[in-house]
PDB file of C-alpha atoms in Angstrom:
ATOM      1  CA  VAL A   2      97.506 103.573 125.411  1.00 82.00           C
ATOM      2  CA  TYR A   3      99.712 106.436 123.203  1.00 85.00           C
ATOM      3  CA  VAL A   4     103.157 106.777 123.992  1.00 89.00           C
ATOM      4  CA  PHE A   5     105.099 109.904 123.002  1.00 89.00           C
ATOM      5  CA  GLY A   6     108.677 110.683 122.550  1.00 90.00           C
ATOM      6  CA  GLY A   7     111.535 108.602 123.506  1.00 90.00           C
ATOM      7  CA  THR A   8     114.116 107.183 121.223  1.00 92.00           C
ATOM      8  CA  LEU A   9     114.833 104.502 119.200  1.00 91.00           C
ATOM      9  CA  TRP A  10     116.180 102.118 122.196  1.00 94.00           C
ATOM     10  CA  SER A  11     113.557 103.173 124.557  1.00 95.00           C
ATOM     11  CA  TRP A  12     111.002 102.133 121.994  1.00 94.00           C
ATOM     12  CA  GLU A  13     112.701  98.765 121.341  1.00 96.00           C
ATOM     13  CA  ALA A  14     112.996  98.324 125.468  1.00 96.00           C
ATOM     14  CA  LEU A  15     109.030  99.670 125.695  1.00 95.00           C
ATOM     15  CA  LEU A  16     108.326  97.416 123.334  1.00 96.00           C
ATOM     16  CA  THR A  17     110.159  94.183 124.432  1.00 96.00           C
ATOM     17  CA  THR A  18     108.706  94.913 127.978  1.00 96.00           C
ATOM     18  CA  TYR A  19     105.397  95.324 127.035  1.00 95.00           C
ATOM     19  CA  GLY A  20     105.615  92.357 124.436  1.00 95.00           C
ATOM     20  CA  THR A  21     106.771  89.722 126.243  1.00 94.00           C
ATOM     21  CA  SER A  22     104.009  90.268 128.596  1.00 93.00           C
ATOM     22  CA  ALA A  23     101.238  90.584 126.088  1.00 93.00           C
ATOM     23  CA  LEU A  24     102.562  87.084 124.726  1.00 92.00           C
ATOM     24  CA  ALA A  25     101.617  85.793 127.783  1.00 90.00           C
ATOM     25  CA  ASP A  26      98.441  86.588 127.636  1.00 89.00           C
ATOM     26  CA  GLY A  27      97.161  85.933 124.097  1.00 89.00           C
ATOM     27  CA  PRO A  28      98.572  86.939 120.314  1.00 90.00           C
ATOM     28  CA  LEU A  29      99.936  89.838 119.471  1.00 92.00           C
ATOM     29  CA  LEU A  30     100.114  91.752 116.448  1.00 92.00           C
ATOM     30  CA  VAL A  31     102.947  94.525 115.735  1.00 95.00           C
ATOM     31  CA  LEU A  32     103.021  96.721 112.847  1.00 95.00           C
ATOM     32  CA  ASP A  33     106.635  98.471 113.029  1.00 95.00           C
ATOM     33  CA  LEU A  34     106.613 101.063 111.063  1.00 92.00           C
ATOM     34  CA  SER A  35     110.306 102.768 112.361  1.00 91.00           C
ATOM     35  CA  ARG A  36     112.197 102.024 109.603  1.00 89.00           C
ATOM     36  CA  GLU A  37     114.719 100.607 112.429  1.00 91.00           C
ATOM     37  CA  LEU A  38     113.003  97.534 113.368  1.00 93.00           C
ATOM     38  CA  VAL A  39     112.702  98.129 116.813  1.00 95.00           C
ATOM     39  CA  SER A  40     110.657  95.200 117.626  1.00 96.00           C
ATOM     40  CA  ARG A  41     113.772  92.793 116.287  1.00 95.00           C
ATOM     41  CA  GLU A  42     114.737  91.850 120.179  1.00 96.00           C
ATOM     42  CA  LEU A  43     110.843  91.012 120.897  1.00 96.00           C
ATOM     43  CA  VAL A  44     111.173  88.761 118.043  1.00 95.00           C
ATOM     44  CA  SER A  45     114.400  87.378 119.017  1.00 94.00           C
ATOM     45  CA  LEU A  46     112.966  86.495 122.224  1.00 94.00           C
ATOM     46  CA  ALA A  47     109.750  85.088 121.183  1.00 93.00           C
ATOM     47  CA  GLN A  48     111.273  82.506 118.926  1.00 91.00           C
ATOM     48  CA  GLU A  49     113.837  81.869 121.838  1.00 90.00           C
ATOM     49  CA  SER A  50     110.613  80.712 123.829  1.00 86.00           C
ATOM     50  CA  TRP A  51     109.256  78.869 120.915  1.00 78.00           C
ATOM     51  CA  LYS A  52     106.643  81.207 120.447  1.00 75.00           C
ATOM     52  CA  GLY A  53     105.000  80.976 116.291  1.00 87.00           C
ATOM     53  CA  VAL A  54     106.580  83.763 114.900  1.00 92.00           C
ATOM     54  CA  ASN A  55     105.236  85.280 111.527  1.00 90.00           C
ATOM     55  CA  VAL A  56     107.653  88.238 110.287  1.00 91.00           C
ATOM     56  CA  GLN A  57     106.653  89.843 107.092  1.00 90.00           C
ATOM     57  CA  LEU A  58     109.718  92.536 106.121  1.00 90.00           C
ATOM     58  CA  LEU A  59     108.757  94.867 103.536  1.00 89.00           C
ATOM     59  CA  PRO A  60     109.609  96.129 100.958  1.00 86.00           C
ATOM     60  CA  SER A  61     112.432  93.466 100.884  1.00 85.00           C
ATOM     61  CA  HIS A  62     110.251  90.680 101.401  1.00 87.00           C
ATOM     62  CA  GLN A  63     107.395  92.257  99.487  1.00 84.00           C
ATOM     63  CA  SER A  64     106.679  89.118  96.841  1.00 85.00           C
ATOM     64  CA  SER A  65     106.323  86.676  99.546  1.00 86.00           C
ATOM     65  CA  ALA A  66     104.521  88.865 101.903  1.00 86.00           C
ATOM     66  CA  THR A  67     100.273  87.423 102.614  1.00 82.00           C
ATOM     67  CA  LEU A  68      99.371  90.725 103.118  1.00 82.00           C
ATOM     68  CA  LEU A  69      95.386  91.388 101.670  1.00 83.00           C
ATOM     69  CA  VAL A  70      95.506  87.895 100.980  1.00 80.00           C
ATOM     70  CA  ASP A  71      92.737  87.175 103.362  1.00 76.00           C
ATOM     71  CA  LEU A  72      90.514  90.492 102.239  1.00 84.00           C
ATOM     72  CA  PRO A  73      87.488  89.503  99.828  1.00 88.00           C
ATOM     73  CA  PRO A  74      87.151  91.813  96.843  1.00 90.00           C
ATOM     74  CA  ARG A  75      85.241  94.474  98.728  1.00 90.00           C
ATOM     75  CA  ASP A  76      87.295  95.134 101.437  1.00 89.00           C
ATOM     76  CA  LEU A  77      90.303  95.085  99.129  1.00 90.00           C
ATOM     77  CA  VAL A  78      88.874  97.798  96.948  1.00 92.00           C
ATOM     78  CA  ASP A  79      88.157  99.718  99.868  1.00 90.00           C
ATOM     79  CA  ALA A  80      91.907  99.365 101.078  1.00 89.00           C
ATOM     80  CA  ILE A  81      93.200 100.695  98.305  1.00 90.00           C
ATOM     81  CA  VAL A  82      91.175 103.748  97.672  1.00 90.00           C
ATOM     82  CA  GLU A  83      91.490 104.670 101.343  1.00 86.00           C
ATOM     83  CA  SER A  84      95.128 104.254 101.399  1.00 84.00           C
ATOM     84  CA  MET A  85      95.259 106.028  98.143  1.00 84.00           C
ATOM     85  CA  HIS A  86      93.236 109.077  99.370  1.00 80.00           C
ATOM     86  CA  GLY A  87      95.328 109.245 102.767  1.00 69.00           C
ATOM     87  CA  GLY A  88      93.737 111.854 104.928  1.00 60.00           C
ATOM     88  CA  THR A  89      91.274 113.199 102.867  1.00 61.00           C
ATOM     89  CA  SER A  90      87.506 112.853 102.675  1.00 59.00           C
ATOM     90  CA  GLU A  91      85.465 115.054 102.164  1.00 59.00           C
ATOM     91  CA  LEU A  92      87.215 117.438  98.985  1.00 52.00           C
ATOM     92  CA  ALA A  93      88.328 113.884  97.207  1.00 70.00           C
ATOM     93  CA  ARG A  94      84.563 112.159  97.640  1.00 76.00           C
ATOM     94  CA  ALA A  95      83.555 112.114  93.987  1.00 79.00           C
ATOM     95  CA  GLU A  96      87.432 110.594  93.149  1.00 84.00           C
ATOM     96  CA  ARG A  97      87.252 108.077  96.121  1.00 85.00           C
ATOM     97  CA  SER A  98      83.951 106.847  94.409  1.00 88.00           C
ATOM     98  CA  MET A  99      85.032 106.685  90.606  1.00 90.00           C
ATOM     99  CA  ASP A 100      88.211 105.084  91.901  1.00 92.00           C
ATOM    100  CA  SER A 101      85.787 102.421  93.923  1.00 92.00           C
ATOM    101  CA  ARG A 102      83.450 101.777  90.639  1.00 93.00           C
ATOM    102  CA  ILE A 103      86.639 101.353  88.531  1.00 95.00           C
ATOM    103  CA  LEU A 104      88.056  99.011  91.047  1.00 95.00           C
ATOM    104  CA  THR A 105      85.326  96.883  92.004  1.00 95.00           C
ATOM    105  CA  ALA A 106      84.370  96.499  87.948  1.00 95.00           C
ATOM    106  CA  ILE A 107      87.494  95.063  87.749  1.00 95.00           C
ATOM    107  CA  CYS A 108      88.053  92.784  90.185  1.00 94.00           C
ATOM    108  CA  ASN A 109      84.663  91.468  89.089  1.00 94.00           C
ATOM    109  CA  ALA A 110      86.045  90.902  86.035  1.00 94.00           C
ATOM    110  CA  LEU A 111      89.268  89.067  87.605  1.00 93.00           C
ATOM    111  CA  GLY A 112      87.088  86.438  88.777  1.00 91.00           C
ATOM    112  CA  ASP A 113      88.437  84.458  92.011  1.00 90.00           C
ATOM    113  CA  ASP A 114      92.040  85.098  90.781  1.00 90.00           C
ATOM    114  CA  ILE A 115      92.789  88.728  92.173  1.00 92.00           C
ATOM    115  CA  THR A 116      96.008  90.085  92.672  1.00 91.00           C
ATOM    116  CA  LEU A 117      97.349  93.876  92.138  1.00 92.00           C
ATOM    117  CA  ARG A 118      99.787  92.743  89.728  1.00 92.00           C
ATOM    118  CA  ARG A 119      96.415  91.383  87.516  1.00 94.00           C
ATOM    119  CA  MET A 120      94.573  94.612  88.319  1.00 95.00           C
ATOM    120  CA  ALA A 121      97.252  96.787  87.407  1.00 94.00           C
ATOM    121  CA  ALA A 122      97.544  94.847  83.938  1.00 94.00           C
ATOM    122  CA  ALA A 123      94.087  95.509  83.949  1.00 95.00           C
ATOM    123  CA  LEU A 124      93.818  99.380  84.418  1.00 95.00           C
ATOM    124  CA  ARG A 125      96.680  99.447  81.449  1.00 94.00           C
ATOM    125  CA  THR A 126      94.095  97.417  79.128  1.00 94.00           C
ATOM    126  CA  LEU A 127      91.797  99.919  79.923  1.00 94.00           C
ATOM    127  CA  MET A 128      93.926 102.918  78.970  1.00 93.00           C
ATOM    128  CA  GLY A 129      95.245 101.020  75.809  1.00 91.00           C
ATOM    129  CA  GLU A 130      98.670 101.339  77.311  1.00 90.00           C
ATOM    130  CA  PRO A 131     101.320  98.308  76.512  1.00 86.00           C
ATOM    131  CA  ASP A 132     101.581  95.664  78.780  1.00 81.00           C
ATOM    132  CA  THR A 133     104.311  92.726  78.144  1.00 80.00           C
ATOM    133  CA  THR A 134     103.103  90.450  81.017  1.00 81.00           C
ATOM    134  CA  GLU A 135     101.240  87.770  80.753  1.00 87.00           C
ATOM    135  CA  ALA A 136      98.892  88.758  84.149  1.00 90.00           C
ATOM    136  CA  LEU A 137      95.816  88.367  81.977  1.00 93.00           C
ATOM    137  CA  THR A 138      94.895  85.917  78.862  1.00 92.00           C
ATOM    138  CA  PRO A 139      94.032  87.551  76.129  1.00 91.00           C
ATOM    139  CA  GLU A 140      90.084  86.704  76.279  1.00 93.00           C
ATOM    140  CA  GLU A 141      90.322  88.634  79.620  1.00 93.00           C
ATOM    141  CA  ARG A 142      92.495  91.306  78.029  1.00 93.00           C
ATOM    142  CA  ARG A 143      89.120  91.591  75.638  1.00 92.00           C
ATOM    143  CA  HIS A 144      86.547  91.294  77.729  1.00 93.00           C
ATOM    144  CA  ILE A 145      88.138  94.447  79.665  1.00 94.00           C
ATOM    145  CA  SER A 146      88.911  96.409  77.056  1.00 90.00           C
ATOM    146  CA  SER A 147      85.394  96.488  75.602  1.00 88.00           C
ATOM    147  CA  GLY A 148      83.095  95.018  77.845  1.00 87.00           C
ATOM    148  CA  LEU A 149      83.550  97.156  81.089  1.00 90.00           C
ATOM    149  CA  PHE A 150      82.804 100.668  80.379  1.00 91.00           C
ATOM    150  CA  THR A 151      82.115 102.749  77.187  1.00 91.00           C
ATOM    151  CA  VAL A 152      84.684 104.589  75.512  1.00 90.00           C
ATOM    152  CA  GLU A 153      83.615 107.784  76.411  1.00 92.00           C
ATOM    153  CA  TYR A 154      83.449 106.631  80.260  1.00 91.00           C
ATOM    154  CA  ARG A 155      87.285 105.656  79.656  1.00 91.00           C
ATOM    155  CA  ARG A 156      88.344 108.846  78.199  1.00 91.00           C
ATOM    156  CA  GLN A 157      87.035 110.577  80.987  1.00 91.00           C
ATOM    157  CA  ALA A 158      88.028 108.458  83.577  1.00 91.00           C
ATOM    158  CA  HIS A 159      91.477 108.530  82.029  1.00 92.00           C
ATOM    159  CA  SER A 160      93.057 110.357  84.997  1.00 91.00           C
ATOM    160  CA  SER A 161      91.478 108.202  87.491  1.00 91.00           C
ATOM    161  CA  LEU A 162      93.060 104.973  85.795  1.00 93.00           C
ATOM    162  CA  SER A 163      95.913 106.779  85.465  1.00 92.00           C
ATOM    163  CA  LEU A 164      96.380 107.404  88.811  1.00 90.00           C
ATOM    164  CA  ILE A 165      95.282 104.003  90.265  1.00 92.00           C
ATOM    165  CA  GLU A 166      97.805 102.393  87.967  1.00 93.00           C
ATOM    166  CA  SER A 167     101.085 104.597  89.238  1.00 90.00           C
ATOM    167  CA  TYR A 168      99.950 103.781  92.718  1.00 89.00           C
ATOM    168  CA  LEU A 169      99.861 100.071  92.189  1.00 91.00           C
ATOM    169  CA  HIS A 170     102.920  99.616  90.349  1.00 90.00           C
ATOM    170  CA  PRO A 171     105.325  99.525  93.048  1.00 87.00           C
ATOM    171  CA  LEU A 172     103.527  97.072  94.676  1.00 88.00           C
ATOM    172  CA  GLU A 173     102.475  94.474  91.929  1.00 89.00           C
ATOM    173  CA  ASP A 174     105.087  92.160  93.111  1.00 88.00           C
ATOM    174  CA  LEU A 175     103.122  91.738  96.529  1.00 87.00           C
ATOM    175  CA  GLY A 176     102.124  88.206  97.353  1.00 81.00           C
ATOM    176  CA  THR A 177     103.533  86.903  94.060  1.00 82.00           C
ATOM    177  CA  GLU A 178     105.871  84.175  95.705  1.00 84.00           C
ATOM    178  CA  PRO A 179     104.965  81.473  98.205  1.00 78.00           C
ATOM    179  CA  PRO A 180     104.710  83.010 101.617  1.00 74.00           C
ATOM    180  CA  GLU A 181     107.700  82.130 103.926  1.00 69.00           C
ATOM    181  CA  HIS A 182     105.104  81.498 106.905  1.00 64.00           C
ATOM    182  CA  THR A 183     101.792  79.890 106.136  1.00 60.00           C
ATOM    183  CA  ASN A 184     100.385  80.206 109.741  1.00 63.00           C
ATOM    184  CA  PRO A 185      99.192  83.581 111.059  1.00 63.00           C
ATOM    185  CA  GLY A 186     101.755  83.216 113.832  1.00 76.00           C
ATOM    186  CA  TYR A 187     101.347  83.770 118.083  1.00 88.00           C
ATOM    187  CA  LEU A 188     103.444  86.701 117.459  1.00 93.00           C
ATOM    188  CA  THR A 189     102.821  88.184 113.844  1.00 91.00           C
ATOM    189  CA  VAL A 190     105.080  91.378 113.225  1.00 93.00           C
ATOM    190  CA  VAL A 191     104.857  93.462 109.696  1.00 93.00           C
ATOM    191  CA  ALA A 192     107.727  95.592 109.713  1.00 93.00           C
ATOM    192  CA  LEU A 193     108.891  97.963 107.054  1.00 91.00           C
ATOM    193  CA  ASP A 194     112.977  97.623 106.884  1.00 87.00           C
ATOM    194  CA  SER A 195     115.149 100.200 106.738  1.00 79.00           C
ATOM    195  CA  GLN A 196     115.618 100.513 103.184  1.00 68.00           C
ATOM    196  CA  ALA A 197     112.046 101.814 103.169  1.00 55.00           C
ATOM    197  CA  ARG A 198     112.399 105.572 102.876  1.00 61.00           C
ATOM    198  CA  ASN A 199     110.895 105.834  99.473  1.00 65.00           C
ATOM    199  CA  ILE A 200     107.622 106.413  97.440  1.00 70.00           C
ATOM    200  CA  ARG A 201     106.874 102.439  97.810  1.00 70.00           C
ATOM    201  CA  SER A 202     107.352 103.198 101.755  1.00 74.00           C
ATOM    202  CA  GLU A 203     104.896 105.415 102.016  1.00 77.00           C
ATOM    203  CA  LEU A 204     102.103 103.218 100.073  1.00 80.00           C
ATOM    204  CA  LEU A 205     102.528 100.162 101.886  1.00 84.00           C
ATOM    205  CA  THR A 206     102.227 102.070 105.331  1.00 87.00           C
ATOM    206  CA  ASP A 207      98.915 103.231 104.330  1.00 86.00           C
ATOM    207  CA  LEU A 208      98.039  99.631 102.959  1.00 88.00           C
ATOM    208  CA  ILE A 209      99.172  97.936 105.787  1.00 90.00           C
ATOM    209  CA  VAL A 210      97.118 100.357 108.313  1.00 90.00           C
ATOM    210  CA  GLN A 211      94.072  99.471 105.803  1.00 89.00           C
ATOM    211  CA  TRP A 212      94.729  95.433 106.079  1.00 89.00           C
ATOM    212  CA  VAL A 213      94.758  95.506 109.553  1.00 90.00           C
ATOM    213  CA  THR A 214      91.594  97.658 109.830  1.00 89.00           C
ATOM    214  CA  HIS A 215      89.863  94.902 107.779  1.00 86.00           C
ATOM    215  CA  ARG A 216      91.346  91.894 109.447  1.00 83.00           C
ATOM    216  CA  ILE A 217      90.380  93.180 112.817  1.00 85.00           C
ATOM    217  CA  ALA A 218      86.894  94.447 112.190  1.00 81.00           C
ATOM    218  CA  ALA A 219      86.306  91.136 110.207  1.00 76.00           C
ATOM    219  CA  THR A 220      87.455  88.421 112.682  1.00 70.00           C
ATOM    220  CA  ALA A 221      85.003  86.612 114.528  1.00 66.00           C
ATOM    221  CA  ASP A 222      87.577  85.258 116.667  1.00 68.00           C
ATOM    222  CA  ALA A 223      89.494  86.878 119.758  1.00 67.00           C
ATOM    223  CA  THR A 224      91.402  89.715 118.160  1.00 72.00           C
ATOM    224  CA  PRO A 225      95.408  89.685 118.844  1.00 82.00           C
ATOM    225  CA  ALA A 226      96.338  92.840 120.988  1.00 89.00           C
ATOM    226  CA  LEU A 227      97.944  95.342 118.511  1.00 92.00           C
ATOM    227  CA  VAL A 228     101.113  97.622 118.760  1.00 95.00           C
ATOM    228  CA  VAL A 229     101.736 100.570 116.239  1.00 95.00           C
ATOM    229  CA  ALA A 230     105.212 101.525 116.246  1.00 94.00           C
ATOM    230  CA  GLY A 231     105.664 104.762 114.622  1.00 91.00           C
ATOM    231  CA  ALA A 232     101.990 105.688 114.067  1.00 90.00           C
ATOM    232  CA  ASP A 233     102.834 109.327 113.878  1.00 85.00           C
ATOM    233  CA  GLU A 234     103.309 108.939 110.206  1.00 79.00           C
ATOM    234  CA  LEU A 235      99.582 107.608 109.770  1.00 86.00           C
ATOM    235  CA  ALA A 236      96.821 110.139 108.679  1.00 84.00           C
ATOM    236  CA  ARG A 237      94.560 110.754 111.578  1.00 86.00           C
ATOM    237  CA  ARG A 238      91.040 109.763 109.845  1.00 85.00           C
ATOM    238  CA  HIS A 239      93.194 106.354 109.353  1.00 87.00           C
ATOM    239  CA  LEU A 240      94.550 105.895 112.580  1.00 89.00           C
ATOM    240  CA  GLU A 241      90.851 106.917 114.220  1.00 89.00           C
ATOM    241  CA  ARG A 242      89.475 104.468 111.771  1.00 88.00           C
ATOM    242  CA  LEU A 243      91.735 101.873 113.101  1.00 91.00           C
ATOM    243  CA  SER A 244      91.404 102.725 116.814  1.00 91.00           C
ATOM    244  CA  ASP A 245      87.502 102.231 116.822  1.00 91.00           C
ATOM    245  CA  ALA A 246      87.840  98.686 115.010  1.00 88.00           C
ATOM    246  CA  CYS A 247      89.756  97.955 117.937  1.00 87.00           C
ATOM    247  CA  GLU A 248      87.289  99.402 120.613  1.00 87.00           C
ATOM    248  CA  ARG A 249      84.421  97.567 118.859  1.00 84.00           C
TER     249      ARG A 249
END
């Protein structure tokens, strides 16, 4: 169902009315990209009815968010590359392929402990840039700097390395602290707060959509009903990809 137009008040009313009805039949996942928390009333009602509620507010509670934690490395790389390149497809195919190769090699080098912070530190190591964090061990730094790519390849790929690192930098603290909610929640809401009107929010918006697309496509269980409030800011290709996953 696609809904166009209206005001923030009518968005909230529609989401509350539809959401409570949907929760009577099964779990519900809401992506609230309105930046005005139009899901607030629905969350309040779900909490009062003793439904399990998991609300992740970004970017203010970004460090405790569980976004991306359930993605395997291959899907994580795909989510990052797709969100970086927005709605472009044919024209950026070579760039996307190079970015995917770089991130895949980094994930392989990082082993089982893969986070955006460690990935960003690895990119700075490949570029020869200073990194004051303790995200990587000295042995990991040596392996990444000398064992992943040749010096010539790193020179040719420097612009790609720099682009990926600049993309990950505002998101490095994503999921670095213990989550506020350990269960998925009967009602799960991932929302951008009113402070999210900057480059970080734009990056988060695309990343959130990639995460939920992979989550829906990979799950073997009954998938929840899905509501996206503020979908007009999404790239058409990403929205169609999400829609296809839901239909399947």
